[in-house]
XYZ file of C-alpha atoms in Angstrom:
700
model
C 112.668 117.077 85.174
C 110.446 119.898 86.494
C 108.477 117.444 88.606
C 111.622 115.846 90.009
C 113.055 119.306 90.799
C 109.918 120.322 92.703
C 110.040 117.023 94.627
C 113.658 117.797 95.546
C 112.764 121.288 96.774
C 109.887 119.975 98.877
C 112.144 117.309 100.315
C 114.834 119.868 101.186
C 112.288 121.936 103.163
C 110.961 118.792 104.861
C 114.467 117.599 105.714
C 115.410 120.999 107.102
C 112.433 120.968 109.470
C 112.962 117.343 110.454
C 116.656 117.620 111.283
C 116.709 121.139 112.703
C 114.110 120.231 115.318
C 116.790 118.654 117.496
C 120.074 118.936 115.619
C 121.145 122.597 115.869
C 123.952 124.055 113.818
C 126.381 123.971 116.744
C 125.975 120.216 117.124
C 126.232 119.748 113.347
C 129.523 121.629 113.337
C 130.714 119.464 116.209
C 129.827 116.290 114.289
C 131.458 117.544 111.082
C 134.627 118.536 112.970
C 135.280 114.871 113.754
C 135.294 113.940 110.079
C 138.729 113.821 108.468
C 138.727 110.956 105.918
C 142.075 109.849 104.520
C 140.583 108.528 101.251
C 140.811 104.845 102.081
C 138.065 102.618 100.644
C 136.376 100.024 102.814
C 133.902 97.589 101.294
C 131.439 97.413 104.159
C 128.771 95.210 102.532
C 130.261 91.818 103.604
C 130.764 93.111 107.166
C 127.216 94.444 107.257
C 125.882 91.050 106.227
C 127.660 89.384 109.178
C 126.357 92.083 111.524
C 122.846 91.544 110.217
C 123.112 87.810 110.876
C 124.201 88.491 114.454
C 121.650 91.163 115.331
C 118.646 89.454 113.806
C 118.903 86.769 116.532
C 117.212 89.218 118.876
C 113.568 88.192 118.427
C 110.648 90.501 119.287
C 109.702 88.322 122.222
C 111.726 86.248 124.681
C 110.502 82.671 124.743
C 111.574 79.978 127.162
C 112.739 77.634 124.415
C 115.216 80.101 122.913
C 116.678 80.953 126.321
C 116.640 77.394 127.559
C 119.234 76.007 125.212
C 116.994 75.755 122.144
C 118.471 76.672 118.813
C 115.635 78.946 117.658
C 114.612 79.513 114.079
C 117.404 82.001 113.372
C 120.199 79.547 114.108
C 119.619 77.789 110.818
C 120.971 80.745 108.843
C 123.873 79.894 106.574
C 126.603 82.460 107.220
C 129.206 80.744 105.040
C 129.072 83.162 102.090
C 129.261 86.234 104.307
C 132.079 84.703 106.347
C 134.156 83.895 103.264
C 133.794 87.456 101.874
C 134.428 89.276 105.129
C 136.970 87.051 106.902
C 140.072 88.739 105.513
C 138.632 92.221 105.924
C 137.610 91.651 109.535
C 141.029 90.224 110.309
C 142.601 93.514 109.203
C 140.068 95.537 111.199
C 140.010 93.282 114.274
C 142.033 95.648 116.463
C 139.873 98.667 115.577
C 136.610 96.740 116.157
C 137.975 95.486 119.499
C 138.990 99.030 120.472
C 135.510 100.396 119.713
C 133.898 97.443 121.476
C 135.918 98.160 124.621
C 135.101 101.861 124.367
C 131.371 101.127 124.173
C 131.500 98.616 127.042
C 133.503 100.937 129.278
C 131.452 104.075 128.682
C 128.091 102.342 128.884
C 128.900 100.288 131.958
C 129.830 103.447 133.805
C 126.593 105.197 132.849
C 128.382 107.856 130.767
C 126.734 110.608 128.754
C 125.407 109.180 125.448
C 126.343 112.235 123.358
C 129.853 112.371 124.764
C 130.350 108.649 124.116
C 129.093 109.069 120.555
C 131.564 111.910 119.925
C 134.427 109.780 121.311
C 133.540 107.041 118.822
C 133.306 109.537 115.942
C 136.748 110.888 116.815
C 138.148 107.345 116.950
C 136.768 106.734 113.458
C 137.620 110.173 112.051
C 139.676 108.848 109.121
C 136.864 106.650 107.768
C 133.920 107.499 105.529
C 130.482 107.951 107.112
C 129.227 104.554 106.014
C 132.349 102.857 107.398
C 132.008 104.693 110.735
C 128.491 103.361 111.225
C 129.264 99.799 110.077
C 132.374 99.478 112.229
C 130.482 100.773 115.286
C 127.693 98.271 114.593
C 130.320 95.531 114.236
C 131.704 96.347 117.694
C 128.193 96.348 119.160
C 127.434 93.023 117.446
C 130.487 91.486 119.121
C 129.333 92.550 122.589
C 125.697 91.725 121.955
C 126.521 88.383 120.300
C 128.684 87.230 123.206
C 126.043 88.178 125.750
C 123.191 86.544 123.847
C 125.176 83.391 123.139
C 126.022 82.944 126.821
C 122.384 83.488 127.796
C 121.261 80.858 125.307
C 123.774 78.225 126.423
C 124.096 78.815 130.172
C 121.383 76.274 131.120
C 122.904 73.422 129.109
C 126.620 74.187 128.877
C 128.836 74.275 131.967
C 131.350 76.665 130.383
C 128.591 79.084 129.413
C 127.125 78.786 132.926
C 130.496 79.678 134.476
C 130.957 82.645 132.138
C 127.425 83.837 133.003
C 128.286 83.705 136.705
C 131.548 85.624 136.173
C 129.697 88.251 134.083
C 126.962 88.350 136.749
C 124.282 87.820 134.105
C 120.846 87.564 135.712
C 118.392 84.770 135.535
C 116.386 86.324 132.692
C 114.129 83.291 132.514
C 112.603 84.344 135.812
C 111.662 87.777 134.452
C 111.090 86.917 130.772
C 107.506 88.226 130.667
C 108.303 91.360 132.667
C 111.269 92.184 130.410
C 109.247 91.914 127.224
C 108.827 95.757 126.792
C 112.604 96.180 127.125
C 113.398 93.591 124.481
C 110.633 94.860 122.181
C 112.121 98.355 122.383
C 115.610 96.951 121.741
C 114.364 95.025 118.746
C 112.687 98.084 117.185
C 115.724 100.290 117.695
C 118.200 97.724 116.348
C 115.964 97.194 113.309
C 115.826 100.968 112.694
C 119.615 101.247 113.106
C 120.196 98.541 110.505
C 117.762 100.141 108.050
C 119.447 103.536 108.277
C 122.886 101.936 107.946
C 121.860 99.998 104.836
C 120.412 103.193 103.397
C 123.661 105.119 104.019
C 125.648 102.313 102.395
C 123.286 102.302 99.405
C 124.013 105.996 98.798
C 127.736 105.181 98.488
C 126.976 102.562 95.830
C 125.107 104.897 93.478
C 126.862 105.183 90.076
C 128.708 108.503 90.232
C 128.696 108.870 86.433
C 124.932 109.429 86.535
C 124.582 111.564 89.662
C 126.614 114.413 91.174
C 127.079 114.965 94.898
C 127.097 118.714 94.225
C 123.526 118.827 92.871
C 120.133 117.745 94.210
C 118.971 115.195 95.037
C 122.379 113.722 95.969
C 123.568 116.962 97.574
C 120.613 116.712 99.998
C 121.770 113.240 101.021
C 125.387 114.386 101.438
C 124.196 117.161 103.760
C 122.219 114.867 106.049
C 124.160 111.597 106.091
C 126.455 112.867 108.910
C 123.391 113.508 111.113
C 121.980 110.100 110.239
C 125.326 108.500 111.099
C 125.473 110.364 114.401
C 122.025 109.195 115.527
C 122.703 105.630 114.428
C 125.917 105.495 116.469
C 124.161 107.173 119.391
C 121.473 104.475 119.132
C 124.210 101.839 119.350
C 125.373 103.480 122.576
C 121.808 103.443 123.918
C 121.341 99.762 123.081
C 124.664 98.875 124.659
C 123.700 100.797 127.809
C 120.397 98.915 127.964
C 122.130 95.544 127.698
C 124.718 96.599 130.280
C 121.878 97.481 132.634
C 120.724 93.867 132.516
C 123.947 92.832 134.215
C 123.359 92.710 137.948
C 119.889 94.166 137.471
C 117.706 94.710 140.489
C 113.960 94.376 140.938
C 113.566 98.136 140.488
C 115.020 97.904 136.968
C 112.859 94.951 136.042
C 109.675 96.821 136.944
C 110.826 100.136 135.431
C 109.520 101.131 132.002
C 111.420 104.402 131.569
C 114.367 102.731 129.809
C 112.035 101.020 127.343
C 110.265 104.326 126.707
C 113.587 106.080 126.018
C 114.585 103.377 123.507
C 111.176 103.608 121.818
C 111.519 107.390 121.488
C 114.966 106.962 119.973
C 113.640 104.270 117.600
C 110.927 106.673 116.445
C 113.534 109.331 115.625
C 115.803 106.883 113.770
C 112.810 105.533 111.835
C 111.953 109.098 110.798
C 115.519 109.615 109.619
C 115.308 106.387 107.629
C 112.000 107.441 106.067
C 113.464 110.740 104.869
C 116.654 109.145 103.597
C 114.530 106.659 101.648
C 112.693 109.533 99.979
C 115.999 111.082 98.947
C 117.252 107.702 97.760
C 114.103 107.252 95.675
C 114.712 110.628 94.017
C 118.310 109.632 93.365
C 117.208 106.435 91.649
C 114.701 108.395 89.545
C 117.468 110.794 88.571
C 119.807 107.933 87.684
C 117.118 106.103 85.700
C 116.388 109.277 83.765
C 120.078 109.753 82.963
C 120.417 106.110 81.930
C 117.336 106.296 79.719
C 118.604 109.484 78.099
C 121.940 107.779 77.477
C 120.192 104.701 76.061
C 117.941 106.864 73.868
C 120.882 108.793 72.452
C 122.739 105.502 71.985
C 119.814 104.086 70.035
C 119.663 107.196 67.849
C 123.391 106.962 67.227
C 123.195 103.273 66.338
C 120.440 103.884 63.797
C 122.482 106.725 62.317
C 125.663 104.642 62.052
C 126.232 101.987 59.343
C 126.253 98.492 60.855
C 127.777 95.191 59.751
C 124.456 93.459 60.487
C 121.278 94.029 62.491
C 122.445 92.319 65.710
C 123.508 95.455 67.605
C 120.311 97.299 66.702
C 118.090 94.390 67.773
C 119.981 93.957 71.057
C 119.324 97.614 71.864
C 115.668 97.552 70.823
C 114.872 94.505 72.926
C 117.162 95.561 75.787
C 119.160 92.360 75.517
C 122.791 91.815 76.424
C 125.323 89.771 74.511
C 125.671 87.624 77.635
C 121.912 86.893 77.803
C 120.291 87.458 74.394
C 117.445 84.974 75.012
C 114.452 87.141 75.964
C 112.646 86.596 72.662
C 110.128 83.840 72.092
C 109.982 82.062 68.749
C 106.831 81.132 66.827
C 106.601 77.959 68.974
C 106.813 80.159 72.137
C 110.198 78.813 73.262
C 113.093 81.133 74.070
C 115.354 81.838 71.113
C 118.720 83.485 70.569
C 118.717 86.885 68.869
C 120.997 85.271 66.286
C 117.909 83.758 64.563
C 117.130 87.253 63.243
C 120.650 88.102 62.159
C 120.910 89.484 58.611
C 117.193 89.084 57.980
C 114.555 91.596 57.024
C 112.786 92.293 60.327
C 109.346 93.845 60.672
C 108.781 95.372 64.114
C 105.077 95.175 64.920
C 104.608 97.963 67.484
C 101.297 98.169 69.318
C 99.659 98.362 72.706
C 97.423 95.603 74.055
C 94.417 96.889 72.086
C 95.642 95.505 68.773
C 92.583 93.850 67.204
C 92.101 90.189 66.398
C 91.353 91.200 62.798
C 94.738 92.894 62.464
C 96.487 89.822 63.853
C 94.541 87.479 61.558
C 95.377 89.426 58.383
C 99.044 89.591 59.350
C 98.955 85.888 60.162
C 97.660 85.129 56.664
C 100.463 87.203 55.112
C 103.136 85.730 57.388
C 102.182 82.046 57.436
C 100.751 81.463 53.979
C 101.329 84.233 51.452
C 104.941 84.642 52.581
C 105.686 81.012 51.716
C 103.953 81.038 48.340
C 105.477 84.365 47.311
C 108.958 83.266 48.487
C 109.742 86.445 50.433
C 112.020 86.184 53.441
C 111.223 88.342 56.446
C 110.420 87.908 60.129
C 107.919 89.751 62.333
C 108.667 90.619 65.959
C 105.988 92.022 68.265
C 107.091 95.002 70.360
C 104.255 95.673 72.856
C 104.258 99.192 74.323
C 102.503 99.294 77.695
C 102.176 101.512 80.737
C 104.232 99.696 83.369
C 102.731 101.712 86.221
C 99.237 100.386 85.417
C 100.289 96.763 84.850
C 98.111 94.196 86.610
C 96.894 90.596 86.286
C 94.243 91.615 83.767
C 96.865 93.140 81.456
C 99.091 90.107 81.969
C 96.302 87.773 80.830
C 95.533 90.004 77.868
C 99.204 90.035 76.879
C 99.452 86.246 77.088
C 96.257 85.852 75.072
C 97.514 88.109 72.278
C 100.929 86.476 72.376
C 99.372 83.022 71.936
C 97.585 84.223 68.780
C 100.763 85.442 67.093
C 102.683 82.931 64.938
C 105.791 85.143 64.844
C 108.480 86.264 67.301
C 107.437 88.117 70.461
C 109.131 89.482 73.560
C 109.028 87.283 76.632
C 107.395 90.124 78.578
C 106.740 93.838 77.868
C 108.864 94.815 80.880
C 112.094 94.031 79.002
C 111.440 96.986 76.694
C 113.257 99.958 78.187
C 111.657 103.396 78.426
C 114.307 104.728 76.034
C 112.965 102.380 73.354
C 109.376 103.403 74.143
C 110.418 107.054 73.797
C 112.107 106.301 70.479
C 108.996 104.585 69.090
C 106.911 107.625 70.007
C 109.249 110.475 69.100
C 111.015 109.074 66.038
C 108.570 106.494 64.665
C 105.468 108.466 65.773
C 103.720 105.562 67.475
C 100.704 106.756 69.477
C 98.080 104.029 69.741
C 97.360 102.569 66.308
C 99.701 99.662 65.422
C 102.621 100.418 63.128
C 105.183 98.185 61.425
C 108.749 99.508 61.258
C 110.956 97.702 58.740
C 114.647 97.013 59.266
C 116.874 95.696 56.501
C 119.476 92.931 57.140
C 121.981 95.605 58.235
C 119.596 97.068 60.795
C 118.785 100.180 58.781
C 115.241 101.512 59.142
C 113.769 101.443 55.630
C 110.177 102.467 56.398
C 108.701 104.061 59.539
C 105.348 102.352 58.961
C 104.987 99.551 56.429
C 101.600 98.488 57.782
C 99.883 100.571 55.093
C 101.826 98.684 52.424
C 100.947 95.341 53.983
C 97.238 96.200 54.035
C 97.228 97.518 50.454
C 99.559 95.138 48.575
C 100.455 92.382 51.031
C 103.764 90.642 50.372
C 103.958 92.166 46.905
C 105.362 95.227 48.683
C 108.430 93.307 49.972
C 110.992 94.468 51.095
C 108.590 97.123 52.408
C 110.802 100.149 51.859
C 109.638 103.712 51.285
C 111.068 103.542 47.750
C 109.157 100.330 47.072
C 105.962 102.012 48.271
C 106.509 104.931 45.892
C 107.165 102.626 42.917
C 104.008 100.614 43.632
C 101.897 103.774 43.628
C 103.361 104.838 40.299
C 102.056 101.615 38.764
C 98.559 101.946 40.242
C 95.354 103.434 38.858
C 91.929 103.914 40.439
C 90.306 100.617 39.540
C 87.945 98.182 41.159
C 90.857 95.751 41.474
C 92.781 98.236 43.654
C 89.684 98.999 45.700
C 88.573 95.410 46.284
C 91.836 93.465 45.912
C 91.255 89.861 47.076
C 88.181 90.558 49.205
C 85.738 89.405 46.506
C 86.607 85.954 45.066
C 84.353 86.465 41.996
C 85.843 89.803 40.986
C 88.151 88.538 38.229
C 85.264 86.650 36.575
C 82.995 89.705 36.742
C 85.681 91.897 35.161
C 86.356 89.331 32.430
C 82.605 89.155 31.700
C 82.537 92.973 31.425
C 79.851 93.314 34.054
C 78.982 96.549 35.832
C 80.253 96.200 39.385
C 78.561 98.212 42.104
C 79.921 98.639 45.625
C 77.568 100.340 48.033
C 77.432 101.109 51.754
C 75.497 102.769 54.530
C 73.212 101.601 57.304
C 69.732 102.743 56.245
C 67.872 99.555 55.391
C 65.033 101.414 53.672
C 67.479 103.143 51.305
C 69.312 99.857 50.649
C 66.099 98.102 49.607
C 64.991 100.985 47.385
C 68.423 101.329 45.790
C 68.997 97.629 45.055
C 65.467 97.221 43.650
C 65.799 100.273 41.385
C 69.286 99.458 40.029
C 68.295 95.871 39.264
C 65.364 97.155 37.205
C 67.653 99.522 35.267
C 70.121 96.713 34.524
C 67.269 94.516 33.352
C 65.929 97.243 31.058
C 69.385 97.821 29.550
C 70.223 94.126 29.385
C 73.570 94.553 31.120
C 75.316 92.289 33.611
C 75.284 93.749 37.116
C 76.884 92.586 40.336
C 76.371 94.412 43.628
C 78.377 94.068 46.835
C 77.402 95.602 50.159
C 80.600 96.808 51.892
C 78.958 98.033 55.105
C 80.118 100.969 57.165
C 83.310 101.639 59.070
C 83.259 101.154 62.859
C 79.663 99.919 62.948
C 80.214 96.182 63.283
C 77.011 95.142 65.048
C 74.692 97.296 62.925
C 76.382 96.148 59.725
C 76.108 92.520 60.821
C 72.355 92.933 61.262
C 71.972 94.620 57.858
C 74.122 91.950 56.178
C 71.808 89.291 57.568
C 68.752 91.055 56.085
C 70.459 91.540 52.703
C 71.336 87.851 52.511
C 67.914 86.822 53.724
C 66.147 88.963 51.082
C 68.792 88.225 48.409
C 69.256 91.904 47.637
C 72.941 91.596 46.683
C 76.253 90.084 47.703
C 77.330 91.028 51.235
C 80.715 90.461 52.886
C 81.345 88.963 56.274
C 82.656 91.055 59.177
C 86.354 90.454 58.506
C 86.141 91.552 54.865
C 84.094 94.645 55.729
C 86.701 95.613 58.363
C 89.590 95.052 55.940
C 87.918 97.023 53.130
C 87.776 100.156 55.269
C 91.185 99.522 56.823
C 92.724 99.386 53.324
C 91.009 102.640 52.349
C 92.423 104.385 55.418
C 95.838 102.890 54.682
C 95.716 104.182 51.101
C 95.038 107.694 52.370
C 97.807 107.553 54.984
C 100.254 106.084 52.489
C 99.477 108.786 49.943
C 99.749 111.479 52.607
C 103.156 110.201 53.727
C 104.356 110.557 50.147
C 103.215 114.152 49.995
C 100.518 113.687 47.359
C 97.887 116.437 47.096
C 94.208 115.957 46.368
C 94.270 118.102 43.250
C 96.799 116.053 41.325
C 96.294 112.591 42.812
C 93.130 110.889 41.555
C 93.506 107.858 43.805
C 93.859 109.948 46.963
C 90.907 112.118 45.954
C 88.666 109.101 45.317
C 89.700 107.442 48.581
C 88.892 110.589 50.522
C 85.535 110.814 48.730
C 84.540 107.280 49.774
C 85.704 107.882 53.348
C 83.701 111.098 53.313
C 80.630 109.191 52.112
C 81.092 106.781 54.997
C 81.230 109.672 57.442
C 77.786 110.860 56.361
C 74.440 109.553 57.536
C 73.415 108.467 54.025
C 74.143 105.489 51.859
C 76.360 105.721 48.798
C 77.358 103.774 45.682
C 80.262 103.522 43.251
C 80.008 101.821 39.831
C 82.870 100.329 37.802
C 82.834 99.061 34.239
C 86.260 98.463 32.733
C 88.205 101.691 33.275
C 85.050 103.782 33.714
C 83.798 104.769 37.153
C 81.082 106.902 38.692
C 79.998 107.414 42.300
C 77.470 109.421 44.295
C 75.847 109.719 47.711
C 72.618 107.994 48.669
C 69.661 110.230 47.806
C 71.372 111.659 44.755
C 72.241 108.295 43.209
C 68.827 106.825 44.123
C 66.976 109.765 42.534
C 69.115 109.432 39.402
C 68.315 105.729 39.068
C 64.626 106.283 39.746
C 64.532 108.884 36.937
C 66.129 106.389 34.524
C 63.754 107.418 31.700
C 65.567 110.764 31.506
C 68.904 109.191 30.531
C 67.845 105.823 29.123
C 68.561 106.790 25.512
C 72.027 108.038 26.412
C 72.701 104.801 28.285
C 71.880 102.707 25.241
C 74.260 104.814 23.131
C 77.240 105.518 25.408
C 76.788 102.912 28.114
C 75.485 102.846 31.654
C 78.482 104.513 33.387
C 78.775 107.456 31.002
C 75.028 108.057 30.943
C 74.465 108.082 34.699
C 77.597 110.191 35.198
C 76.265 112.777 32.760
C 72.906 112.796 34.489
C 74.484 113.146 37.952
C 76.668 116.015 36.783
C 73.574 117.860 35.668
C 71.959 117.680 39.107
C 72.799 120.691 41.271
C 72.996 119.955 44.976
C 70.818 122.277 47.016
C 73.169 121.772 49.937
C 75.711 119.275 51.194
C 77.404 118.308 54.442
C 80.420 116.054 54.148
C 82.410 114.664 57.053
C 85.710 112.824 56.817
C 86.719 111.023 60.023
C 90.208 109.514 60.161
C 92.090 107.612 62.889
C 94.701 109.769 64.590
C 98.339 108.794 64.058
C 100.223 111.644 65.704
C 99.802 115.302 66.390
C 100.326 118.193 68.761
C 97.181 117.638 70.804
C 96.824 115.383 73.850
C 97.761 111.850 72.849
C 96.033 110.089 75.739
C 92.431 110.693 76.787
C 90.534 108.149 78.875
C 86.874 107.248 78.557
C 84.765 108.772 81.338
C 82.593 105.656 81.441
C 85.083 102.755 81.534
C 88.494 104.388 82.019
C 90.063 102.840 78.901
C 92.267 104.924 76.614
C 90.163 106.440 73.845
C 91.183 106.200 70.201
C 92.117 109.479 68.537
C 90.286 110.541 65.379
C 90.431 113.635 63.202
C 87.246 114.946 61.604
C 87.170 117.152 58.502
C 83.786 118.766 57.841
C 82.339 120.837 55.009
C 78.702 122.021 55.293
C 76.949 124.769 53.332
C 73.775 124.654 55.412
């Protein structure tokens, strides 16, 4: 609002300078004194369309074909619709239009003063609104101009037209067509400017009054200057009529004179300037109206979500900016348009993202939606709600949107532009969408049951159905910190390893030297103790290319199991989701073991070292790279304890006895929402940067 207000103030100063340059207060008072509207309404749009069809026949240049009986390209215009709409109206106004037409012809033929003639016309039209005054004057001019032009076109081929031309003393314009070109060019420019200003004035009258007040800027600025704009438009009509009248009985001196053309050009420049300024005001008015409409839509959306519904139809219509008359702007899984009714009384998951949603995220959701959903017999639908910056939309974004859309086997919008700004505002302010994808769940009645179920989907998949906040809480109550929770379905051999009571080691990092030393040492320890050991390299978060290279070396040297890219990505995504889910439920580190362990692993990943976590049944121990490697390499110090109490208990006891000389732990988390700047662009490529929060503890 502050920006729009400053624009309005600047425009007011600009308008004041522009109009006051030639329109002093005395003349403004004189113009206003002629205005005494009686409240009658006149729909001028149909009349204006007929006028436009008449006046556009004046082409920028005069060619021999058009004046020699040819039809010209404009004659093919179909005026039927305009004629049908305006016929009855013009019949009622015929006398007034004729009166003004005669007034213009009389005053202009006699070489009268242009200002005085304009004031006479304004007084004649005193009871009409400003838009009606201008349109009716243009209608009268169109009658005179149309008759003259029609006779000129037909006089060489039609005997009646030839006789009328002789009686009117119309000249042989064909003889001077090239010489008269500046005159007709000037006429064309001025008539075009007159029509543009008139259309602009009419557009102001059509603005929805419920969203904009004529007593406040920017509309009050328009109200103040429309009378001046109307005056100069009508005065331009008088000037054009005088120019055309001068063609009648013209002499050689007129043909060779350029002063009349220069005067019309000067007037056209002024009217164009008026149009330019009115357009700026009109633009501000539309911004004001759009803002009011979006505020109304936003409040309406809030009210709908806060009001019990019979089903989800009303909510979905508002979210996707659909109308009951045309509710077909959604595409189904087969990418054909569907009726919103297909989602009625269903659980709906709104996938909200920008165009940077990753292929991995889409692929995991696809697996849940297409396969697991069927086998687990849960009934829900996903609809993609892409949030984009409309002002930056281009062909590249369009192609990216279509590419993402083609990958999604669920419902999508036909185009991001159908999503109103009120809905975008709601996703950001109420559902806290910033950049990372979220999934908002709606029950069959349209009630929002979870502001972000994506964490649940990553952690438990369709087991979390119907993806409510209460369901999330109950699932956490049943969980414990186990290797099954940590790994879930990422390792196909996990259930066999657990059943065989093997020690399971997950390790990460990107130092190949440490990885080789660690895997060699732990294998030796397992061999000495005679225990089953399985190791899985889980990589490092946000280091895809480096991890891919390390995975290749691990597989090549057969150091341990190593996951492919997709599983590494999902492992870390699930860990982040666990932390966010726990945080949303208000769990604290001190009393929540799972949250504490998740944060520890994420902290390990934020360091420069490797790390390892060991599971055996319900026992678990973990440590950072150098510490766990040193403990394993000094196996002889805790070997006896390991043979008595087991590997996990023995190495835990040994690790607890090692005092860290210093530590430096970093925890880096993706940003979801906050009070700092939400959008920062990369200085190198210009793309929007992802937001992360870093927590750091160093005793160095």
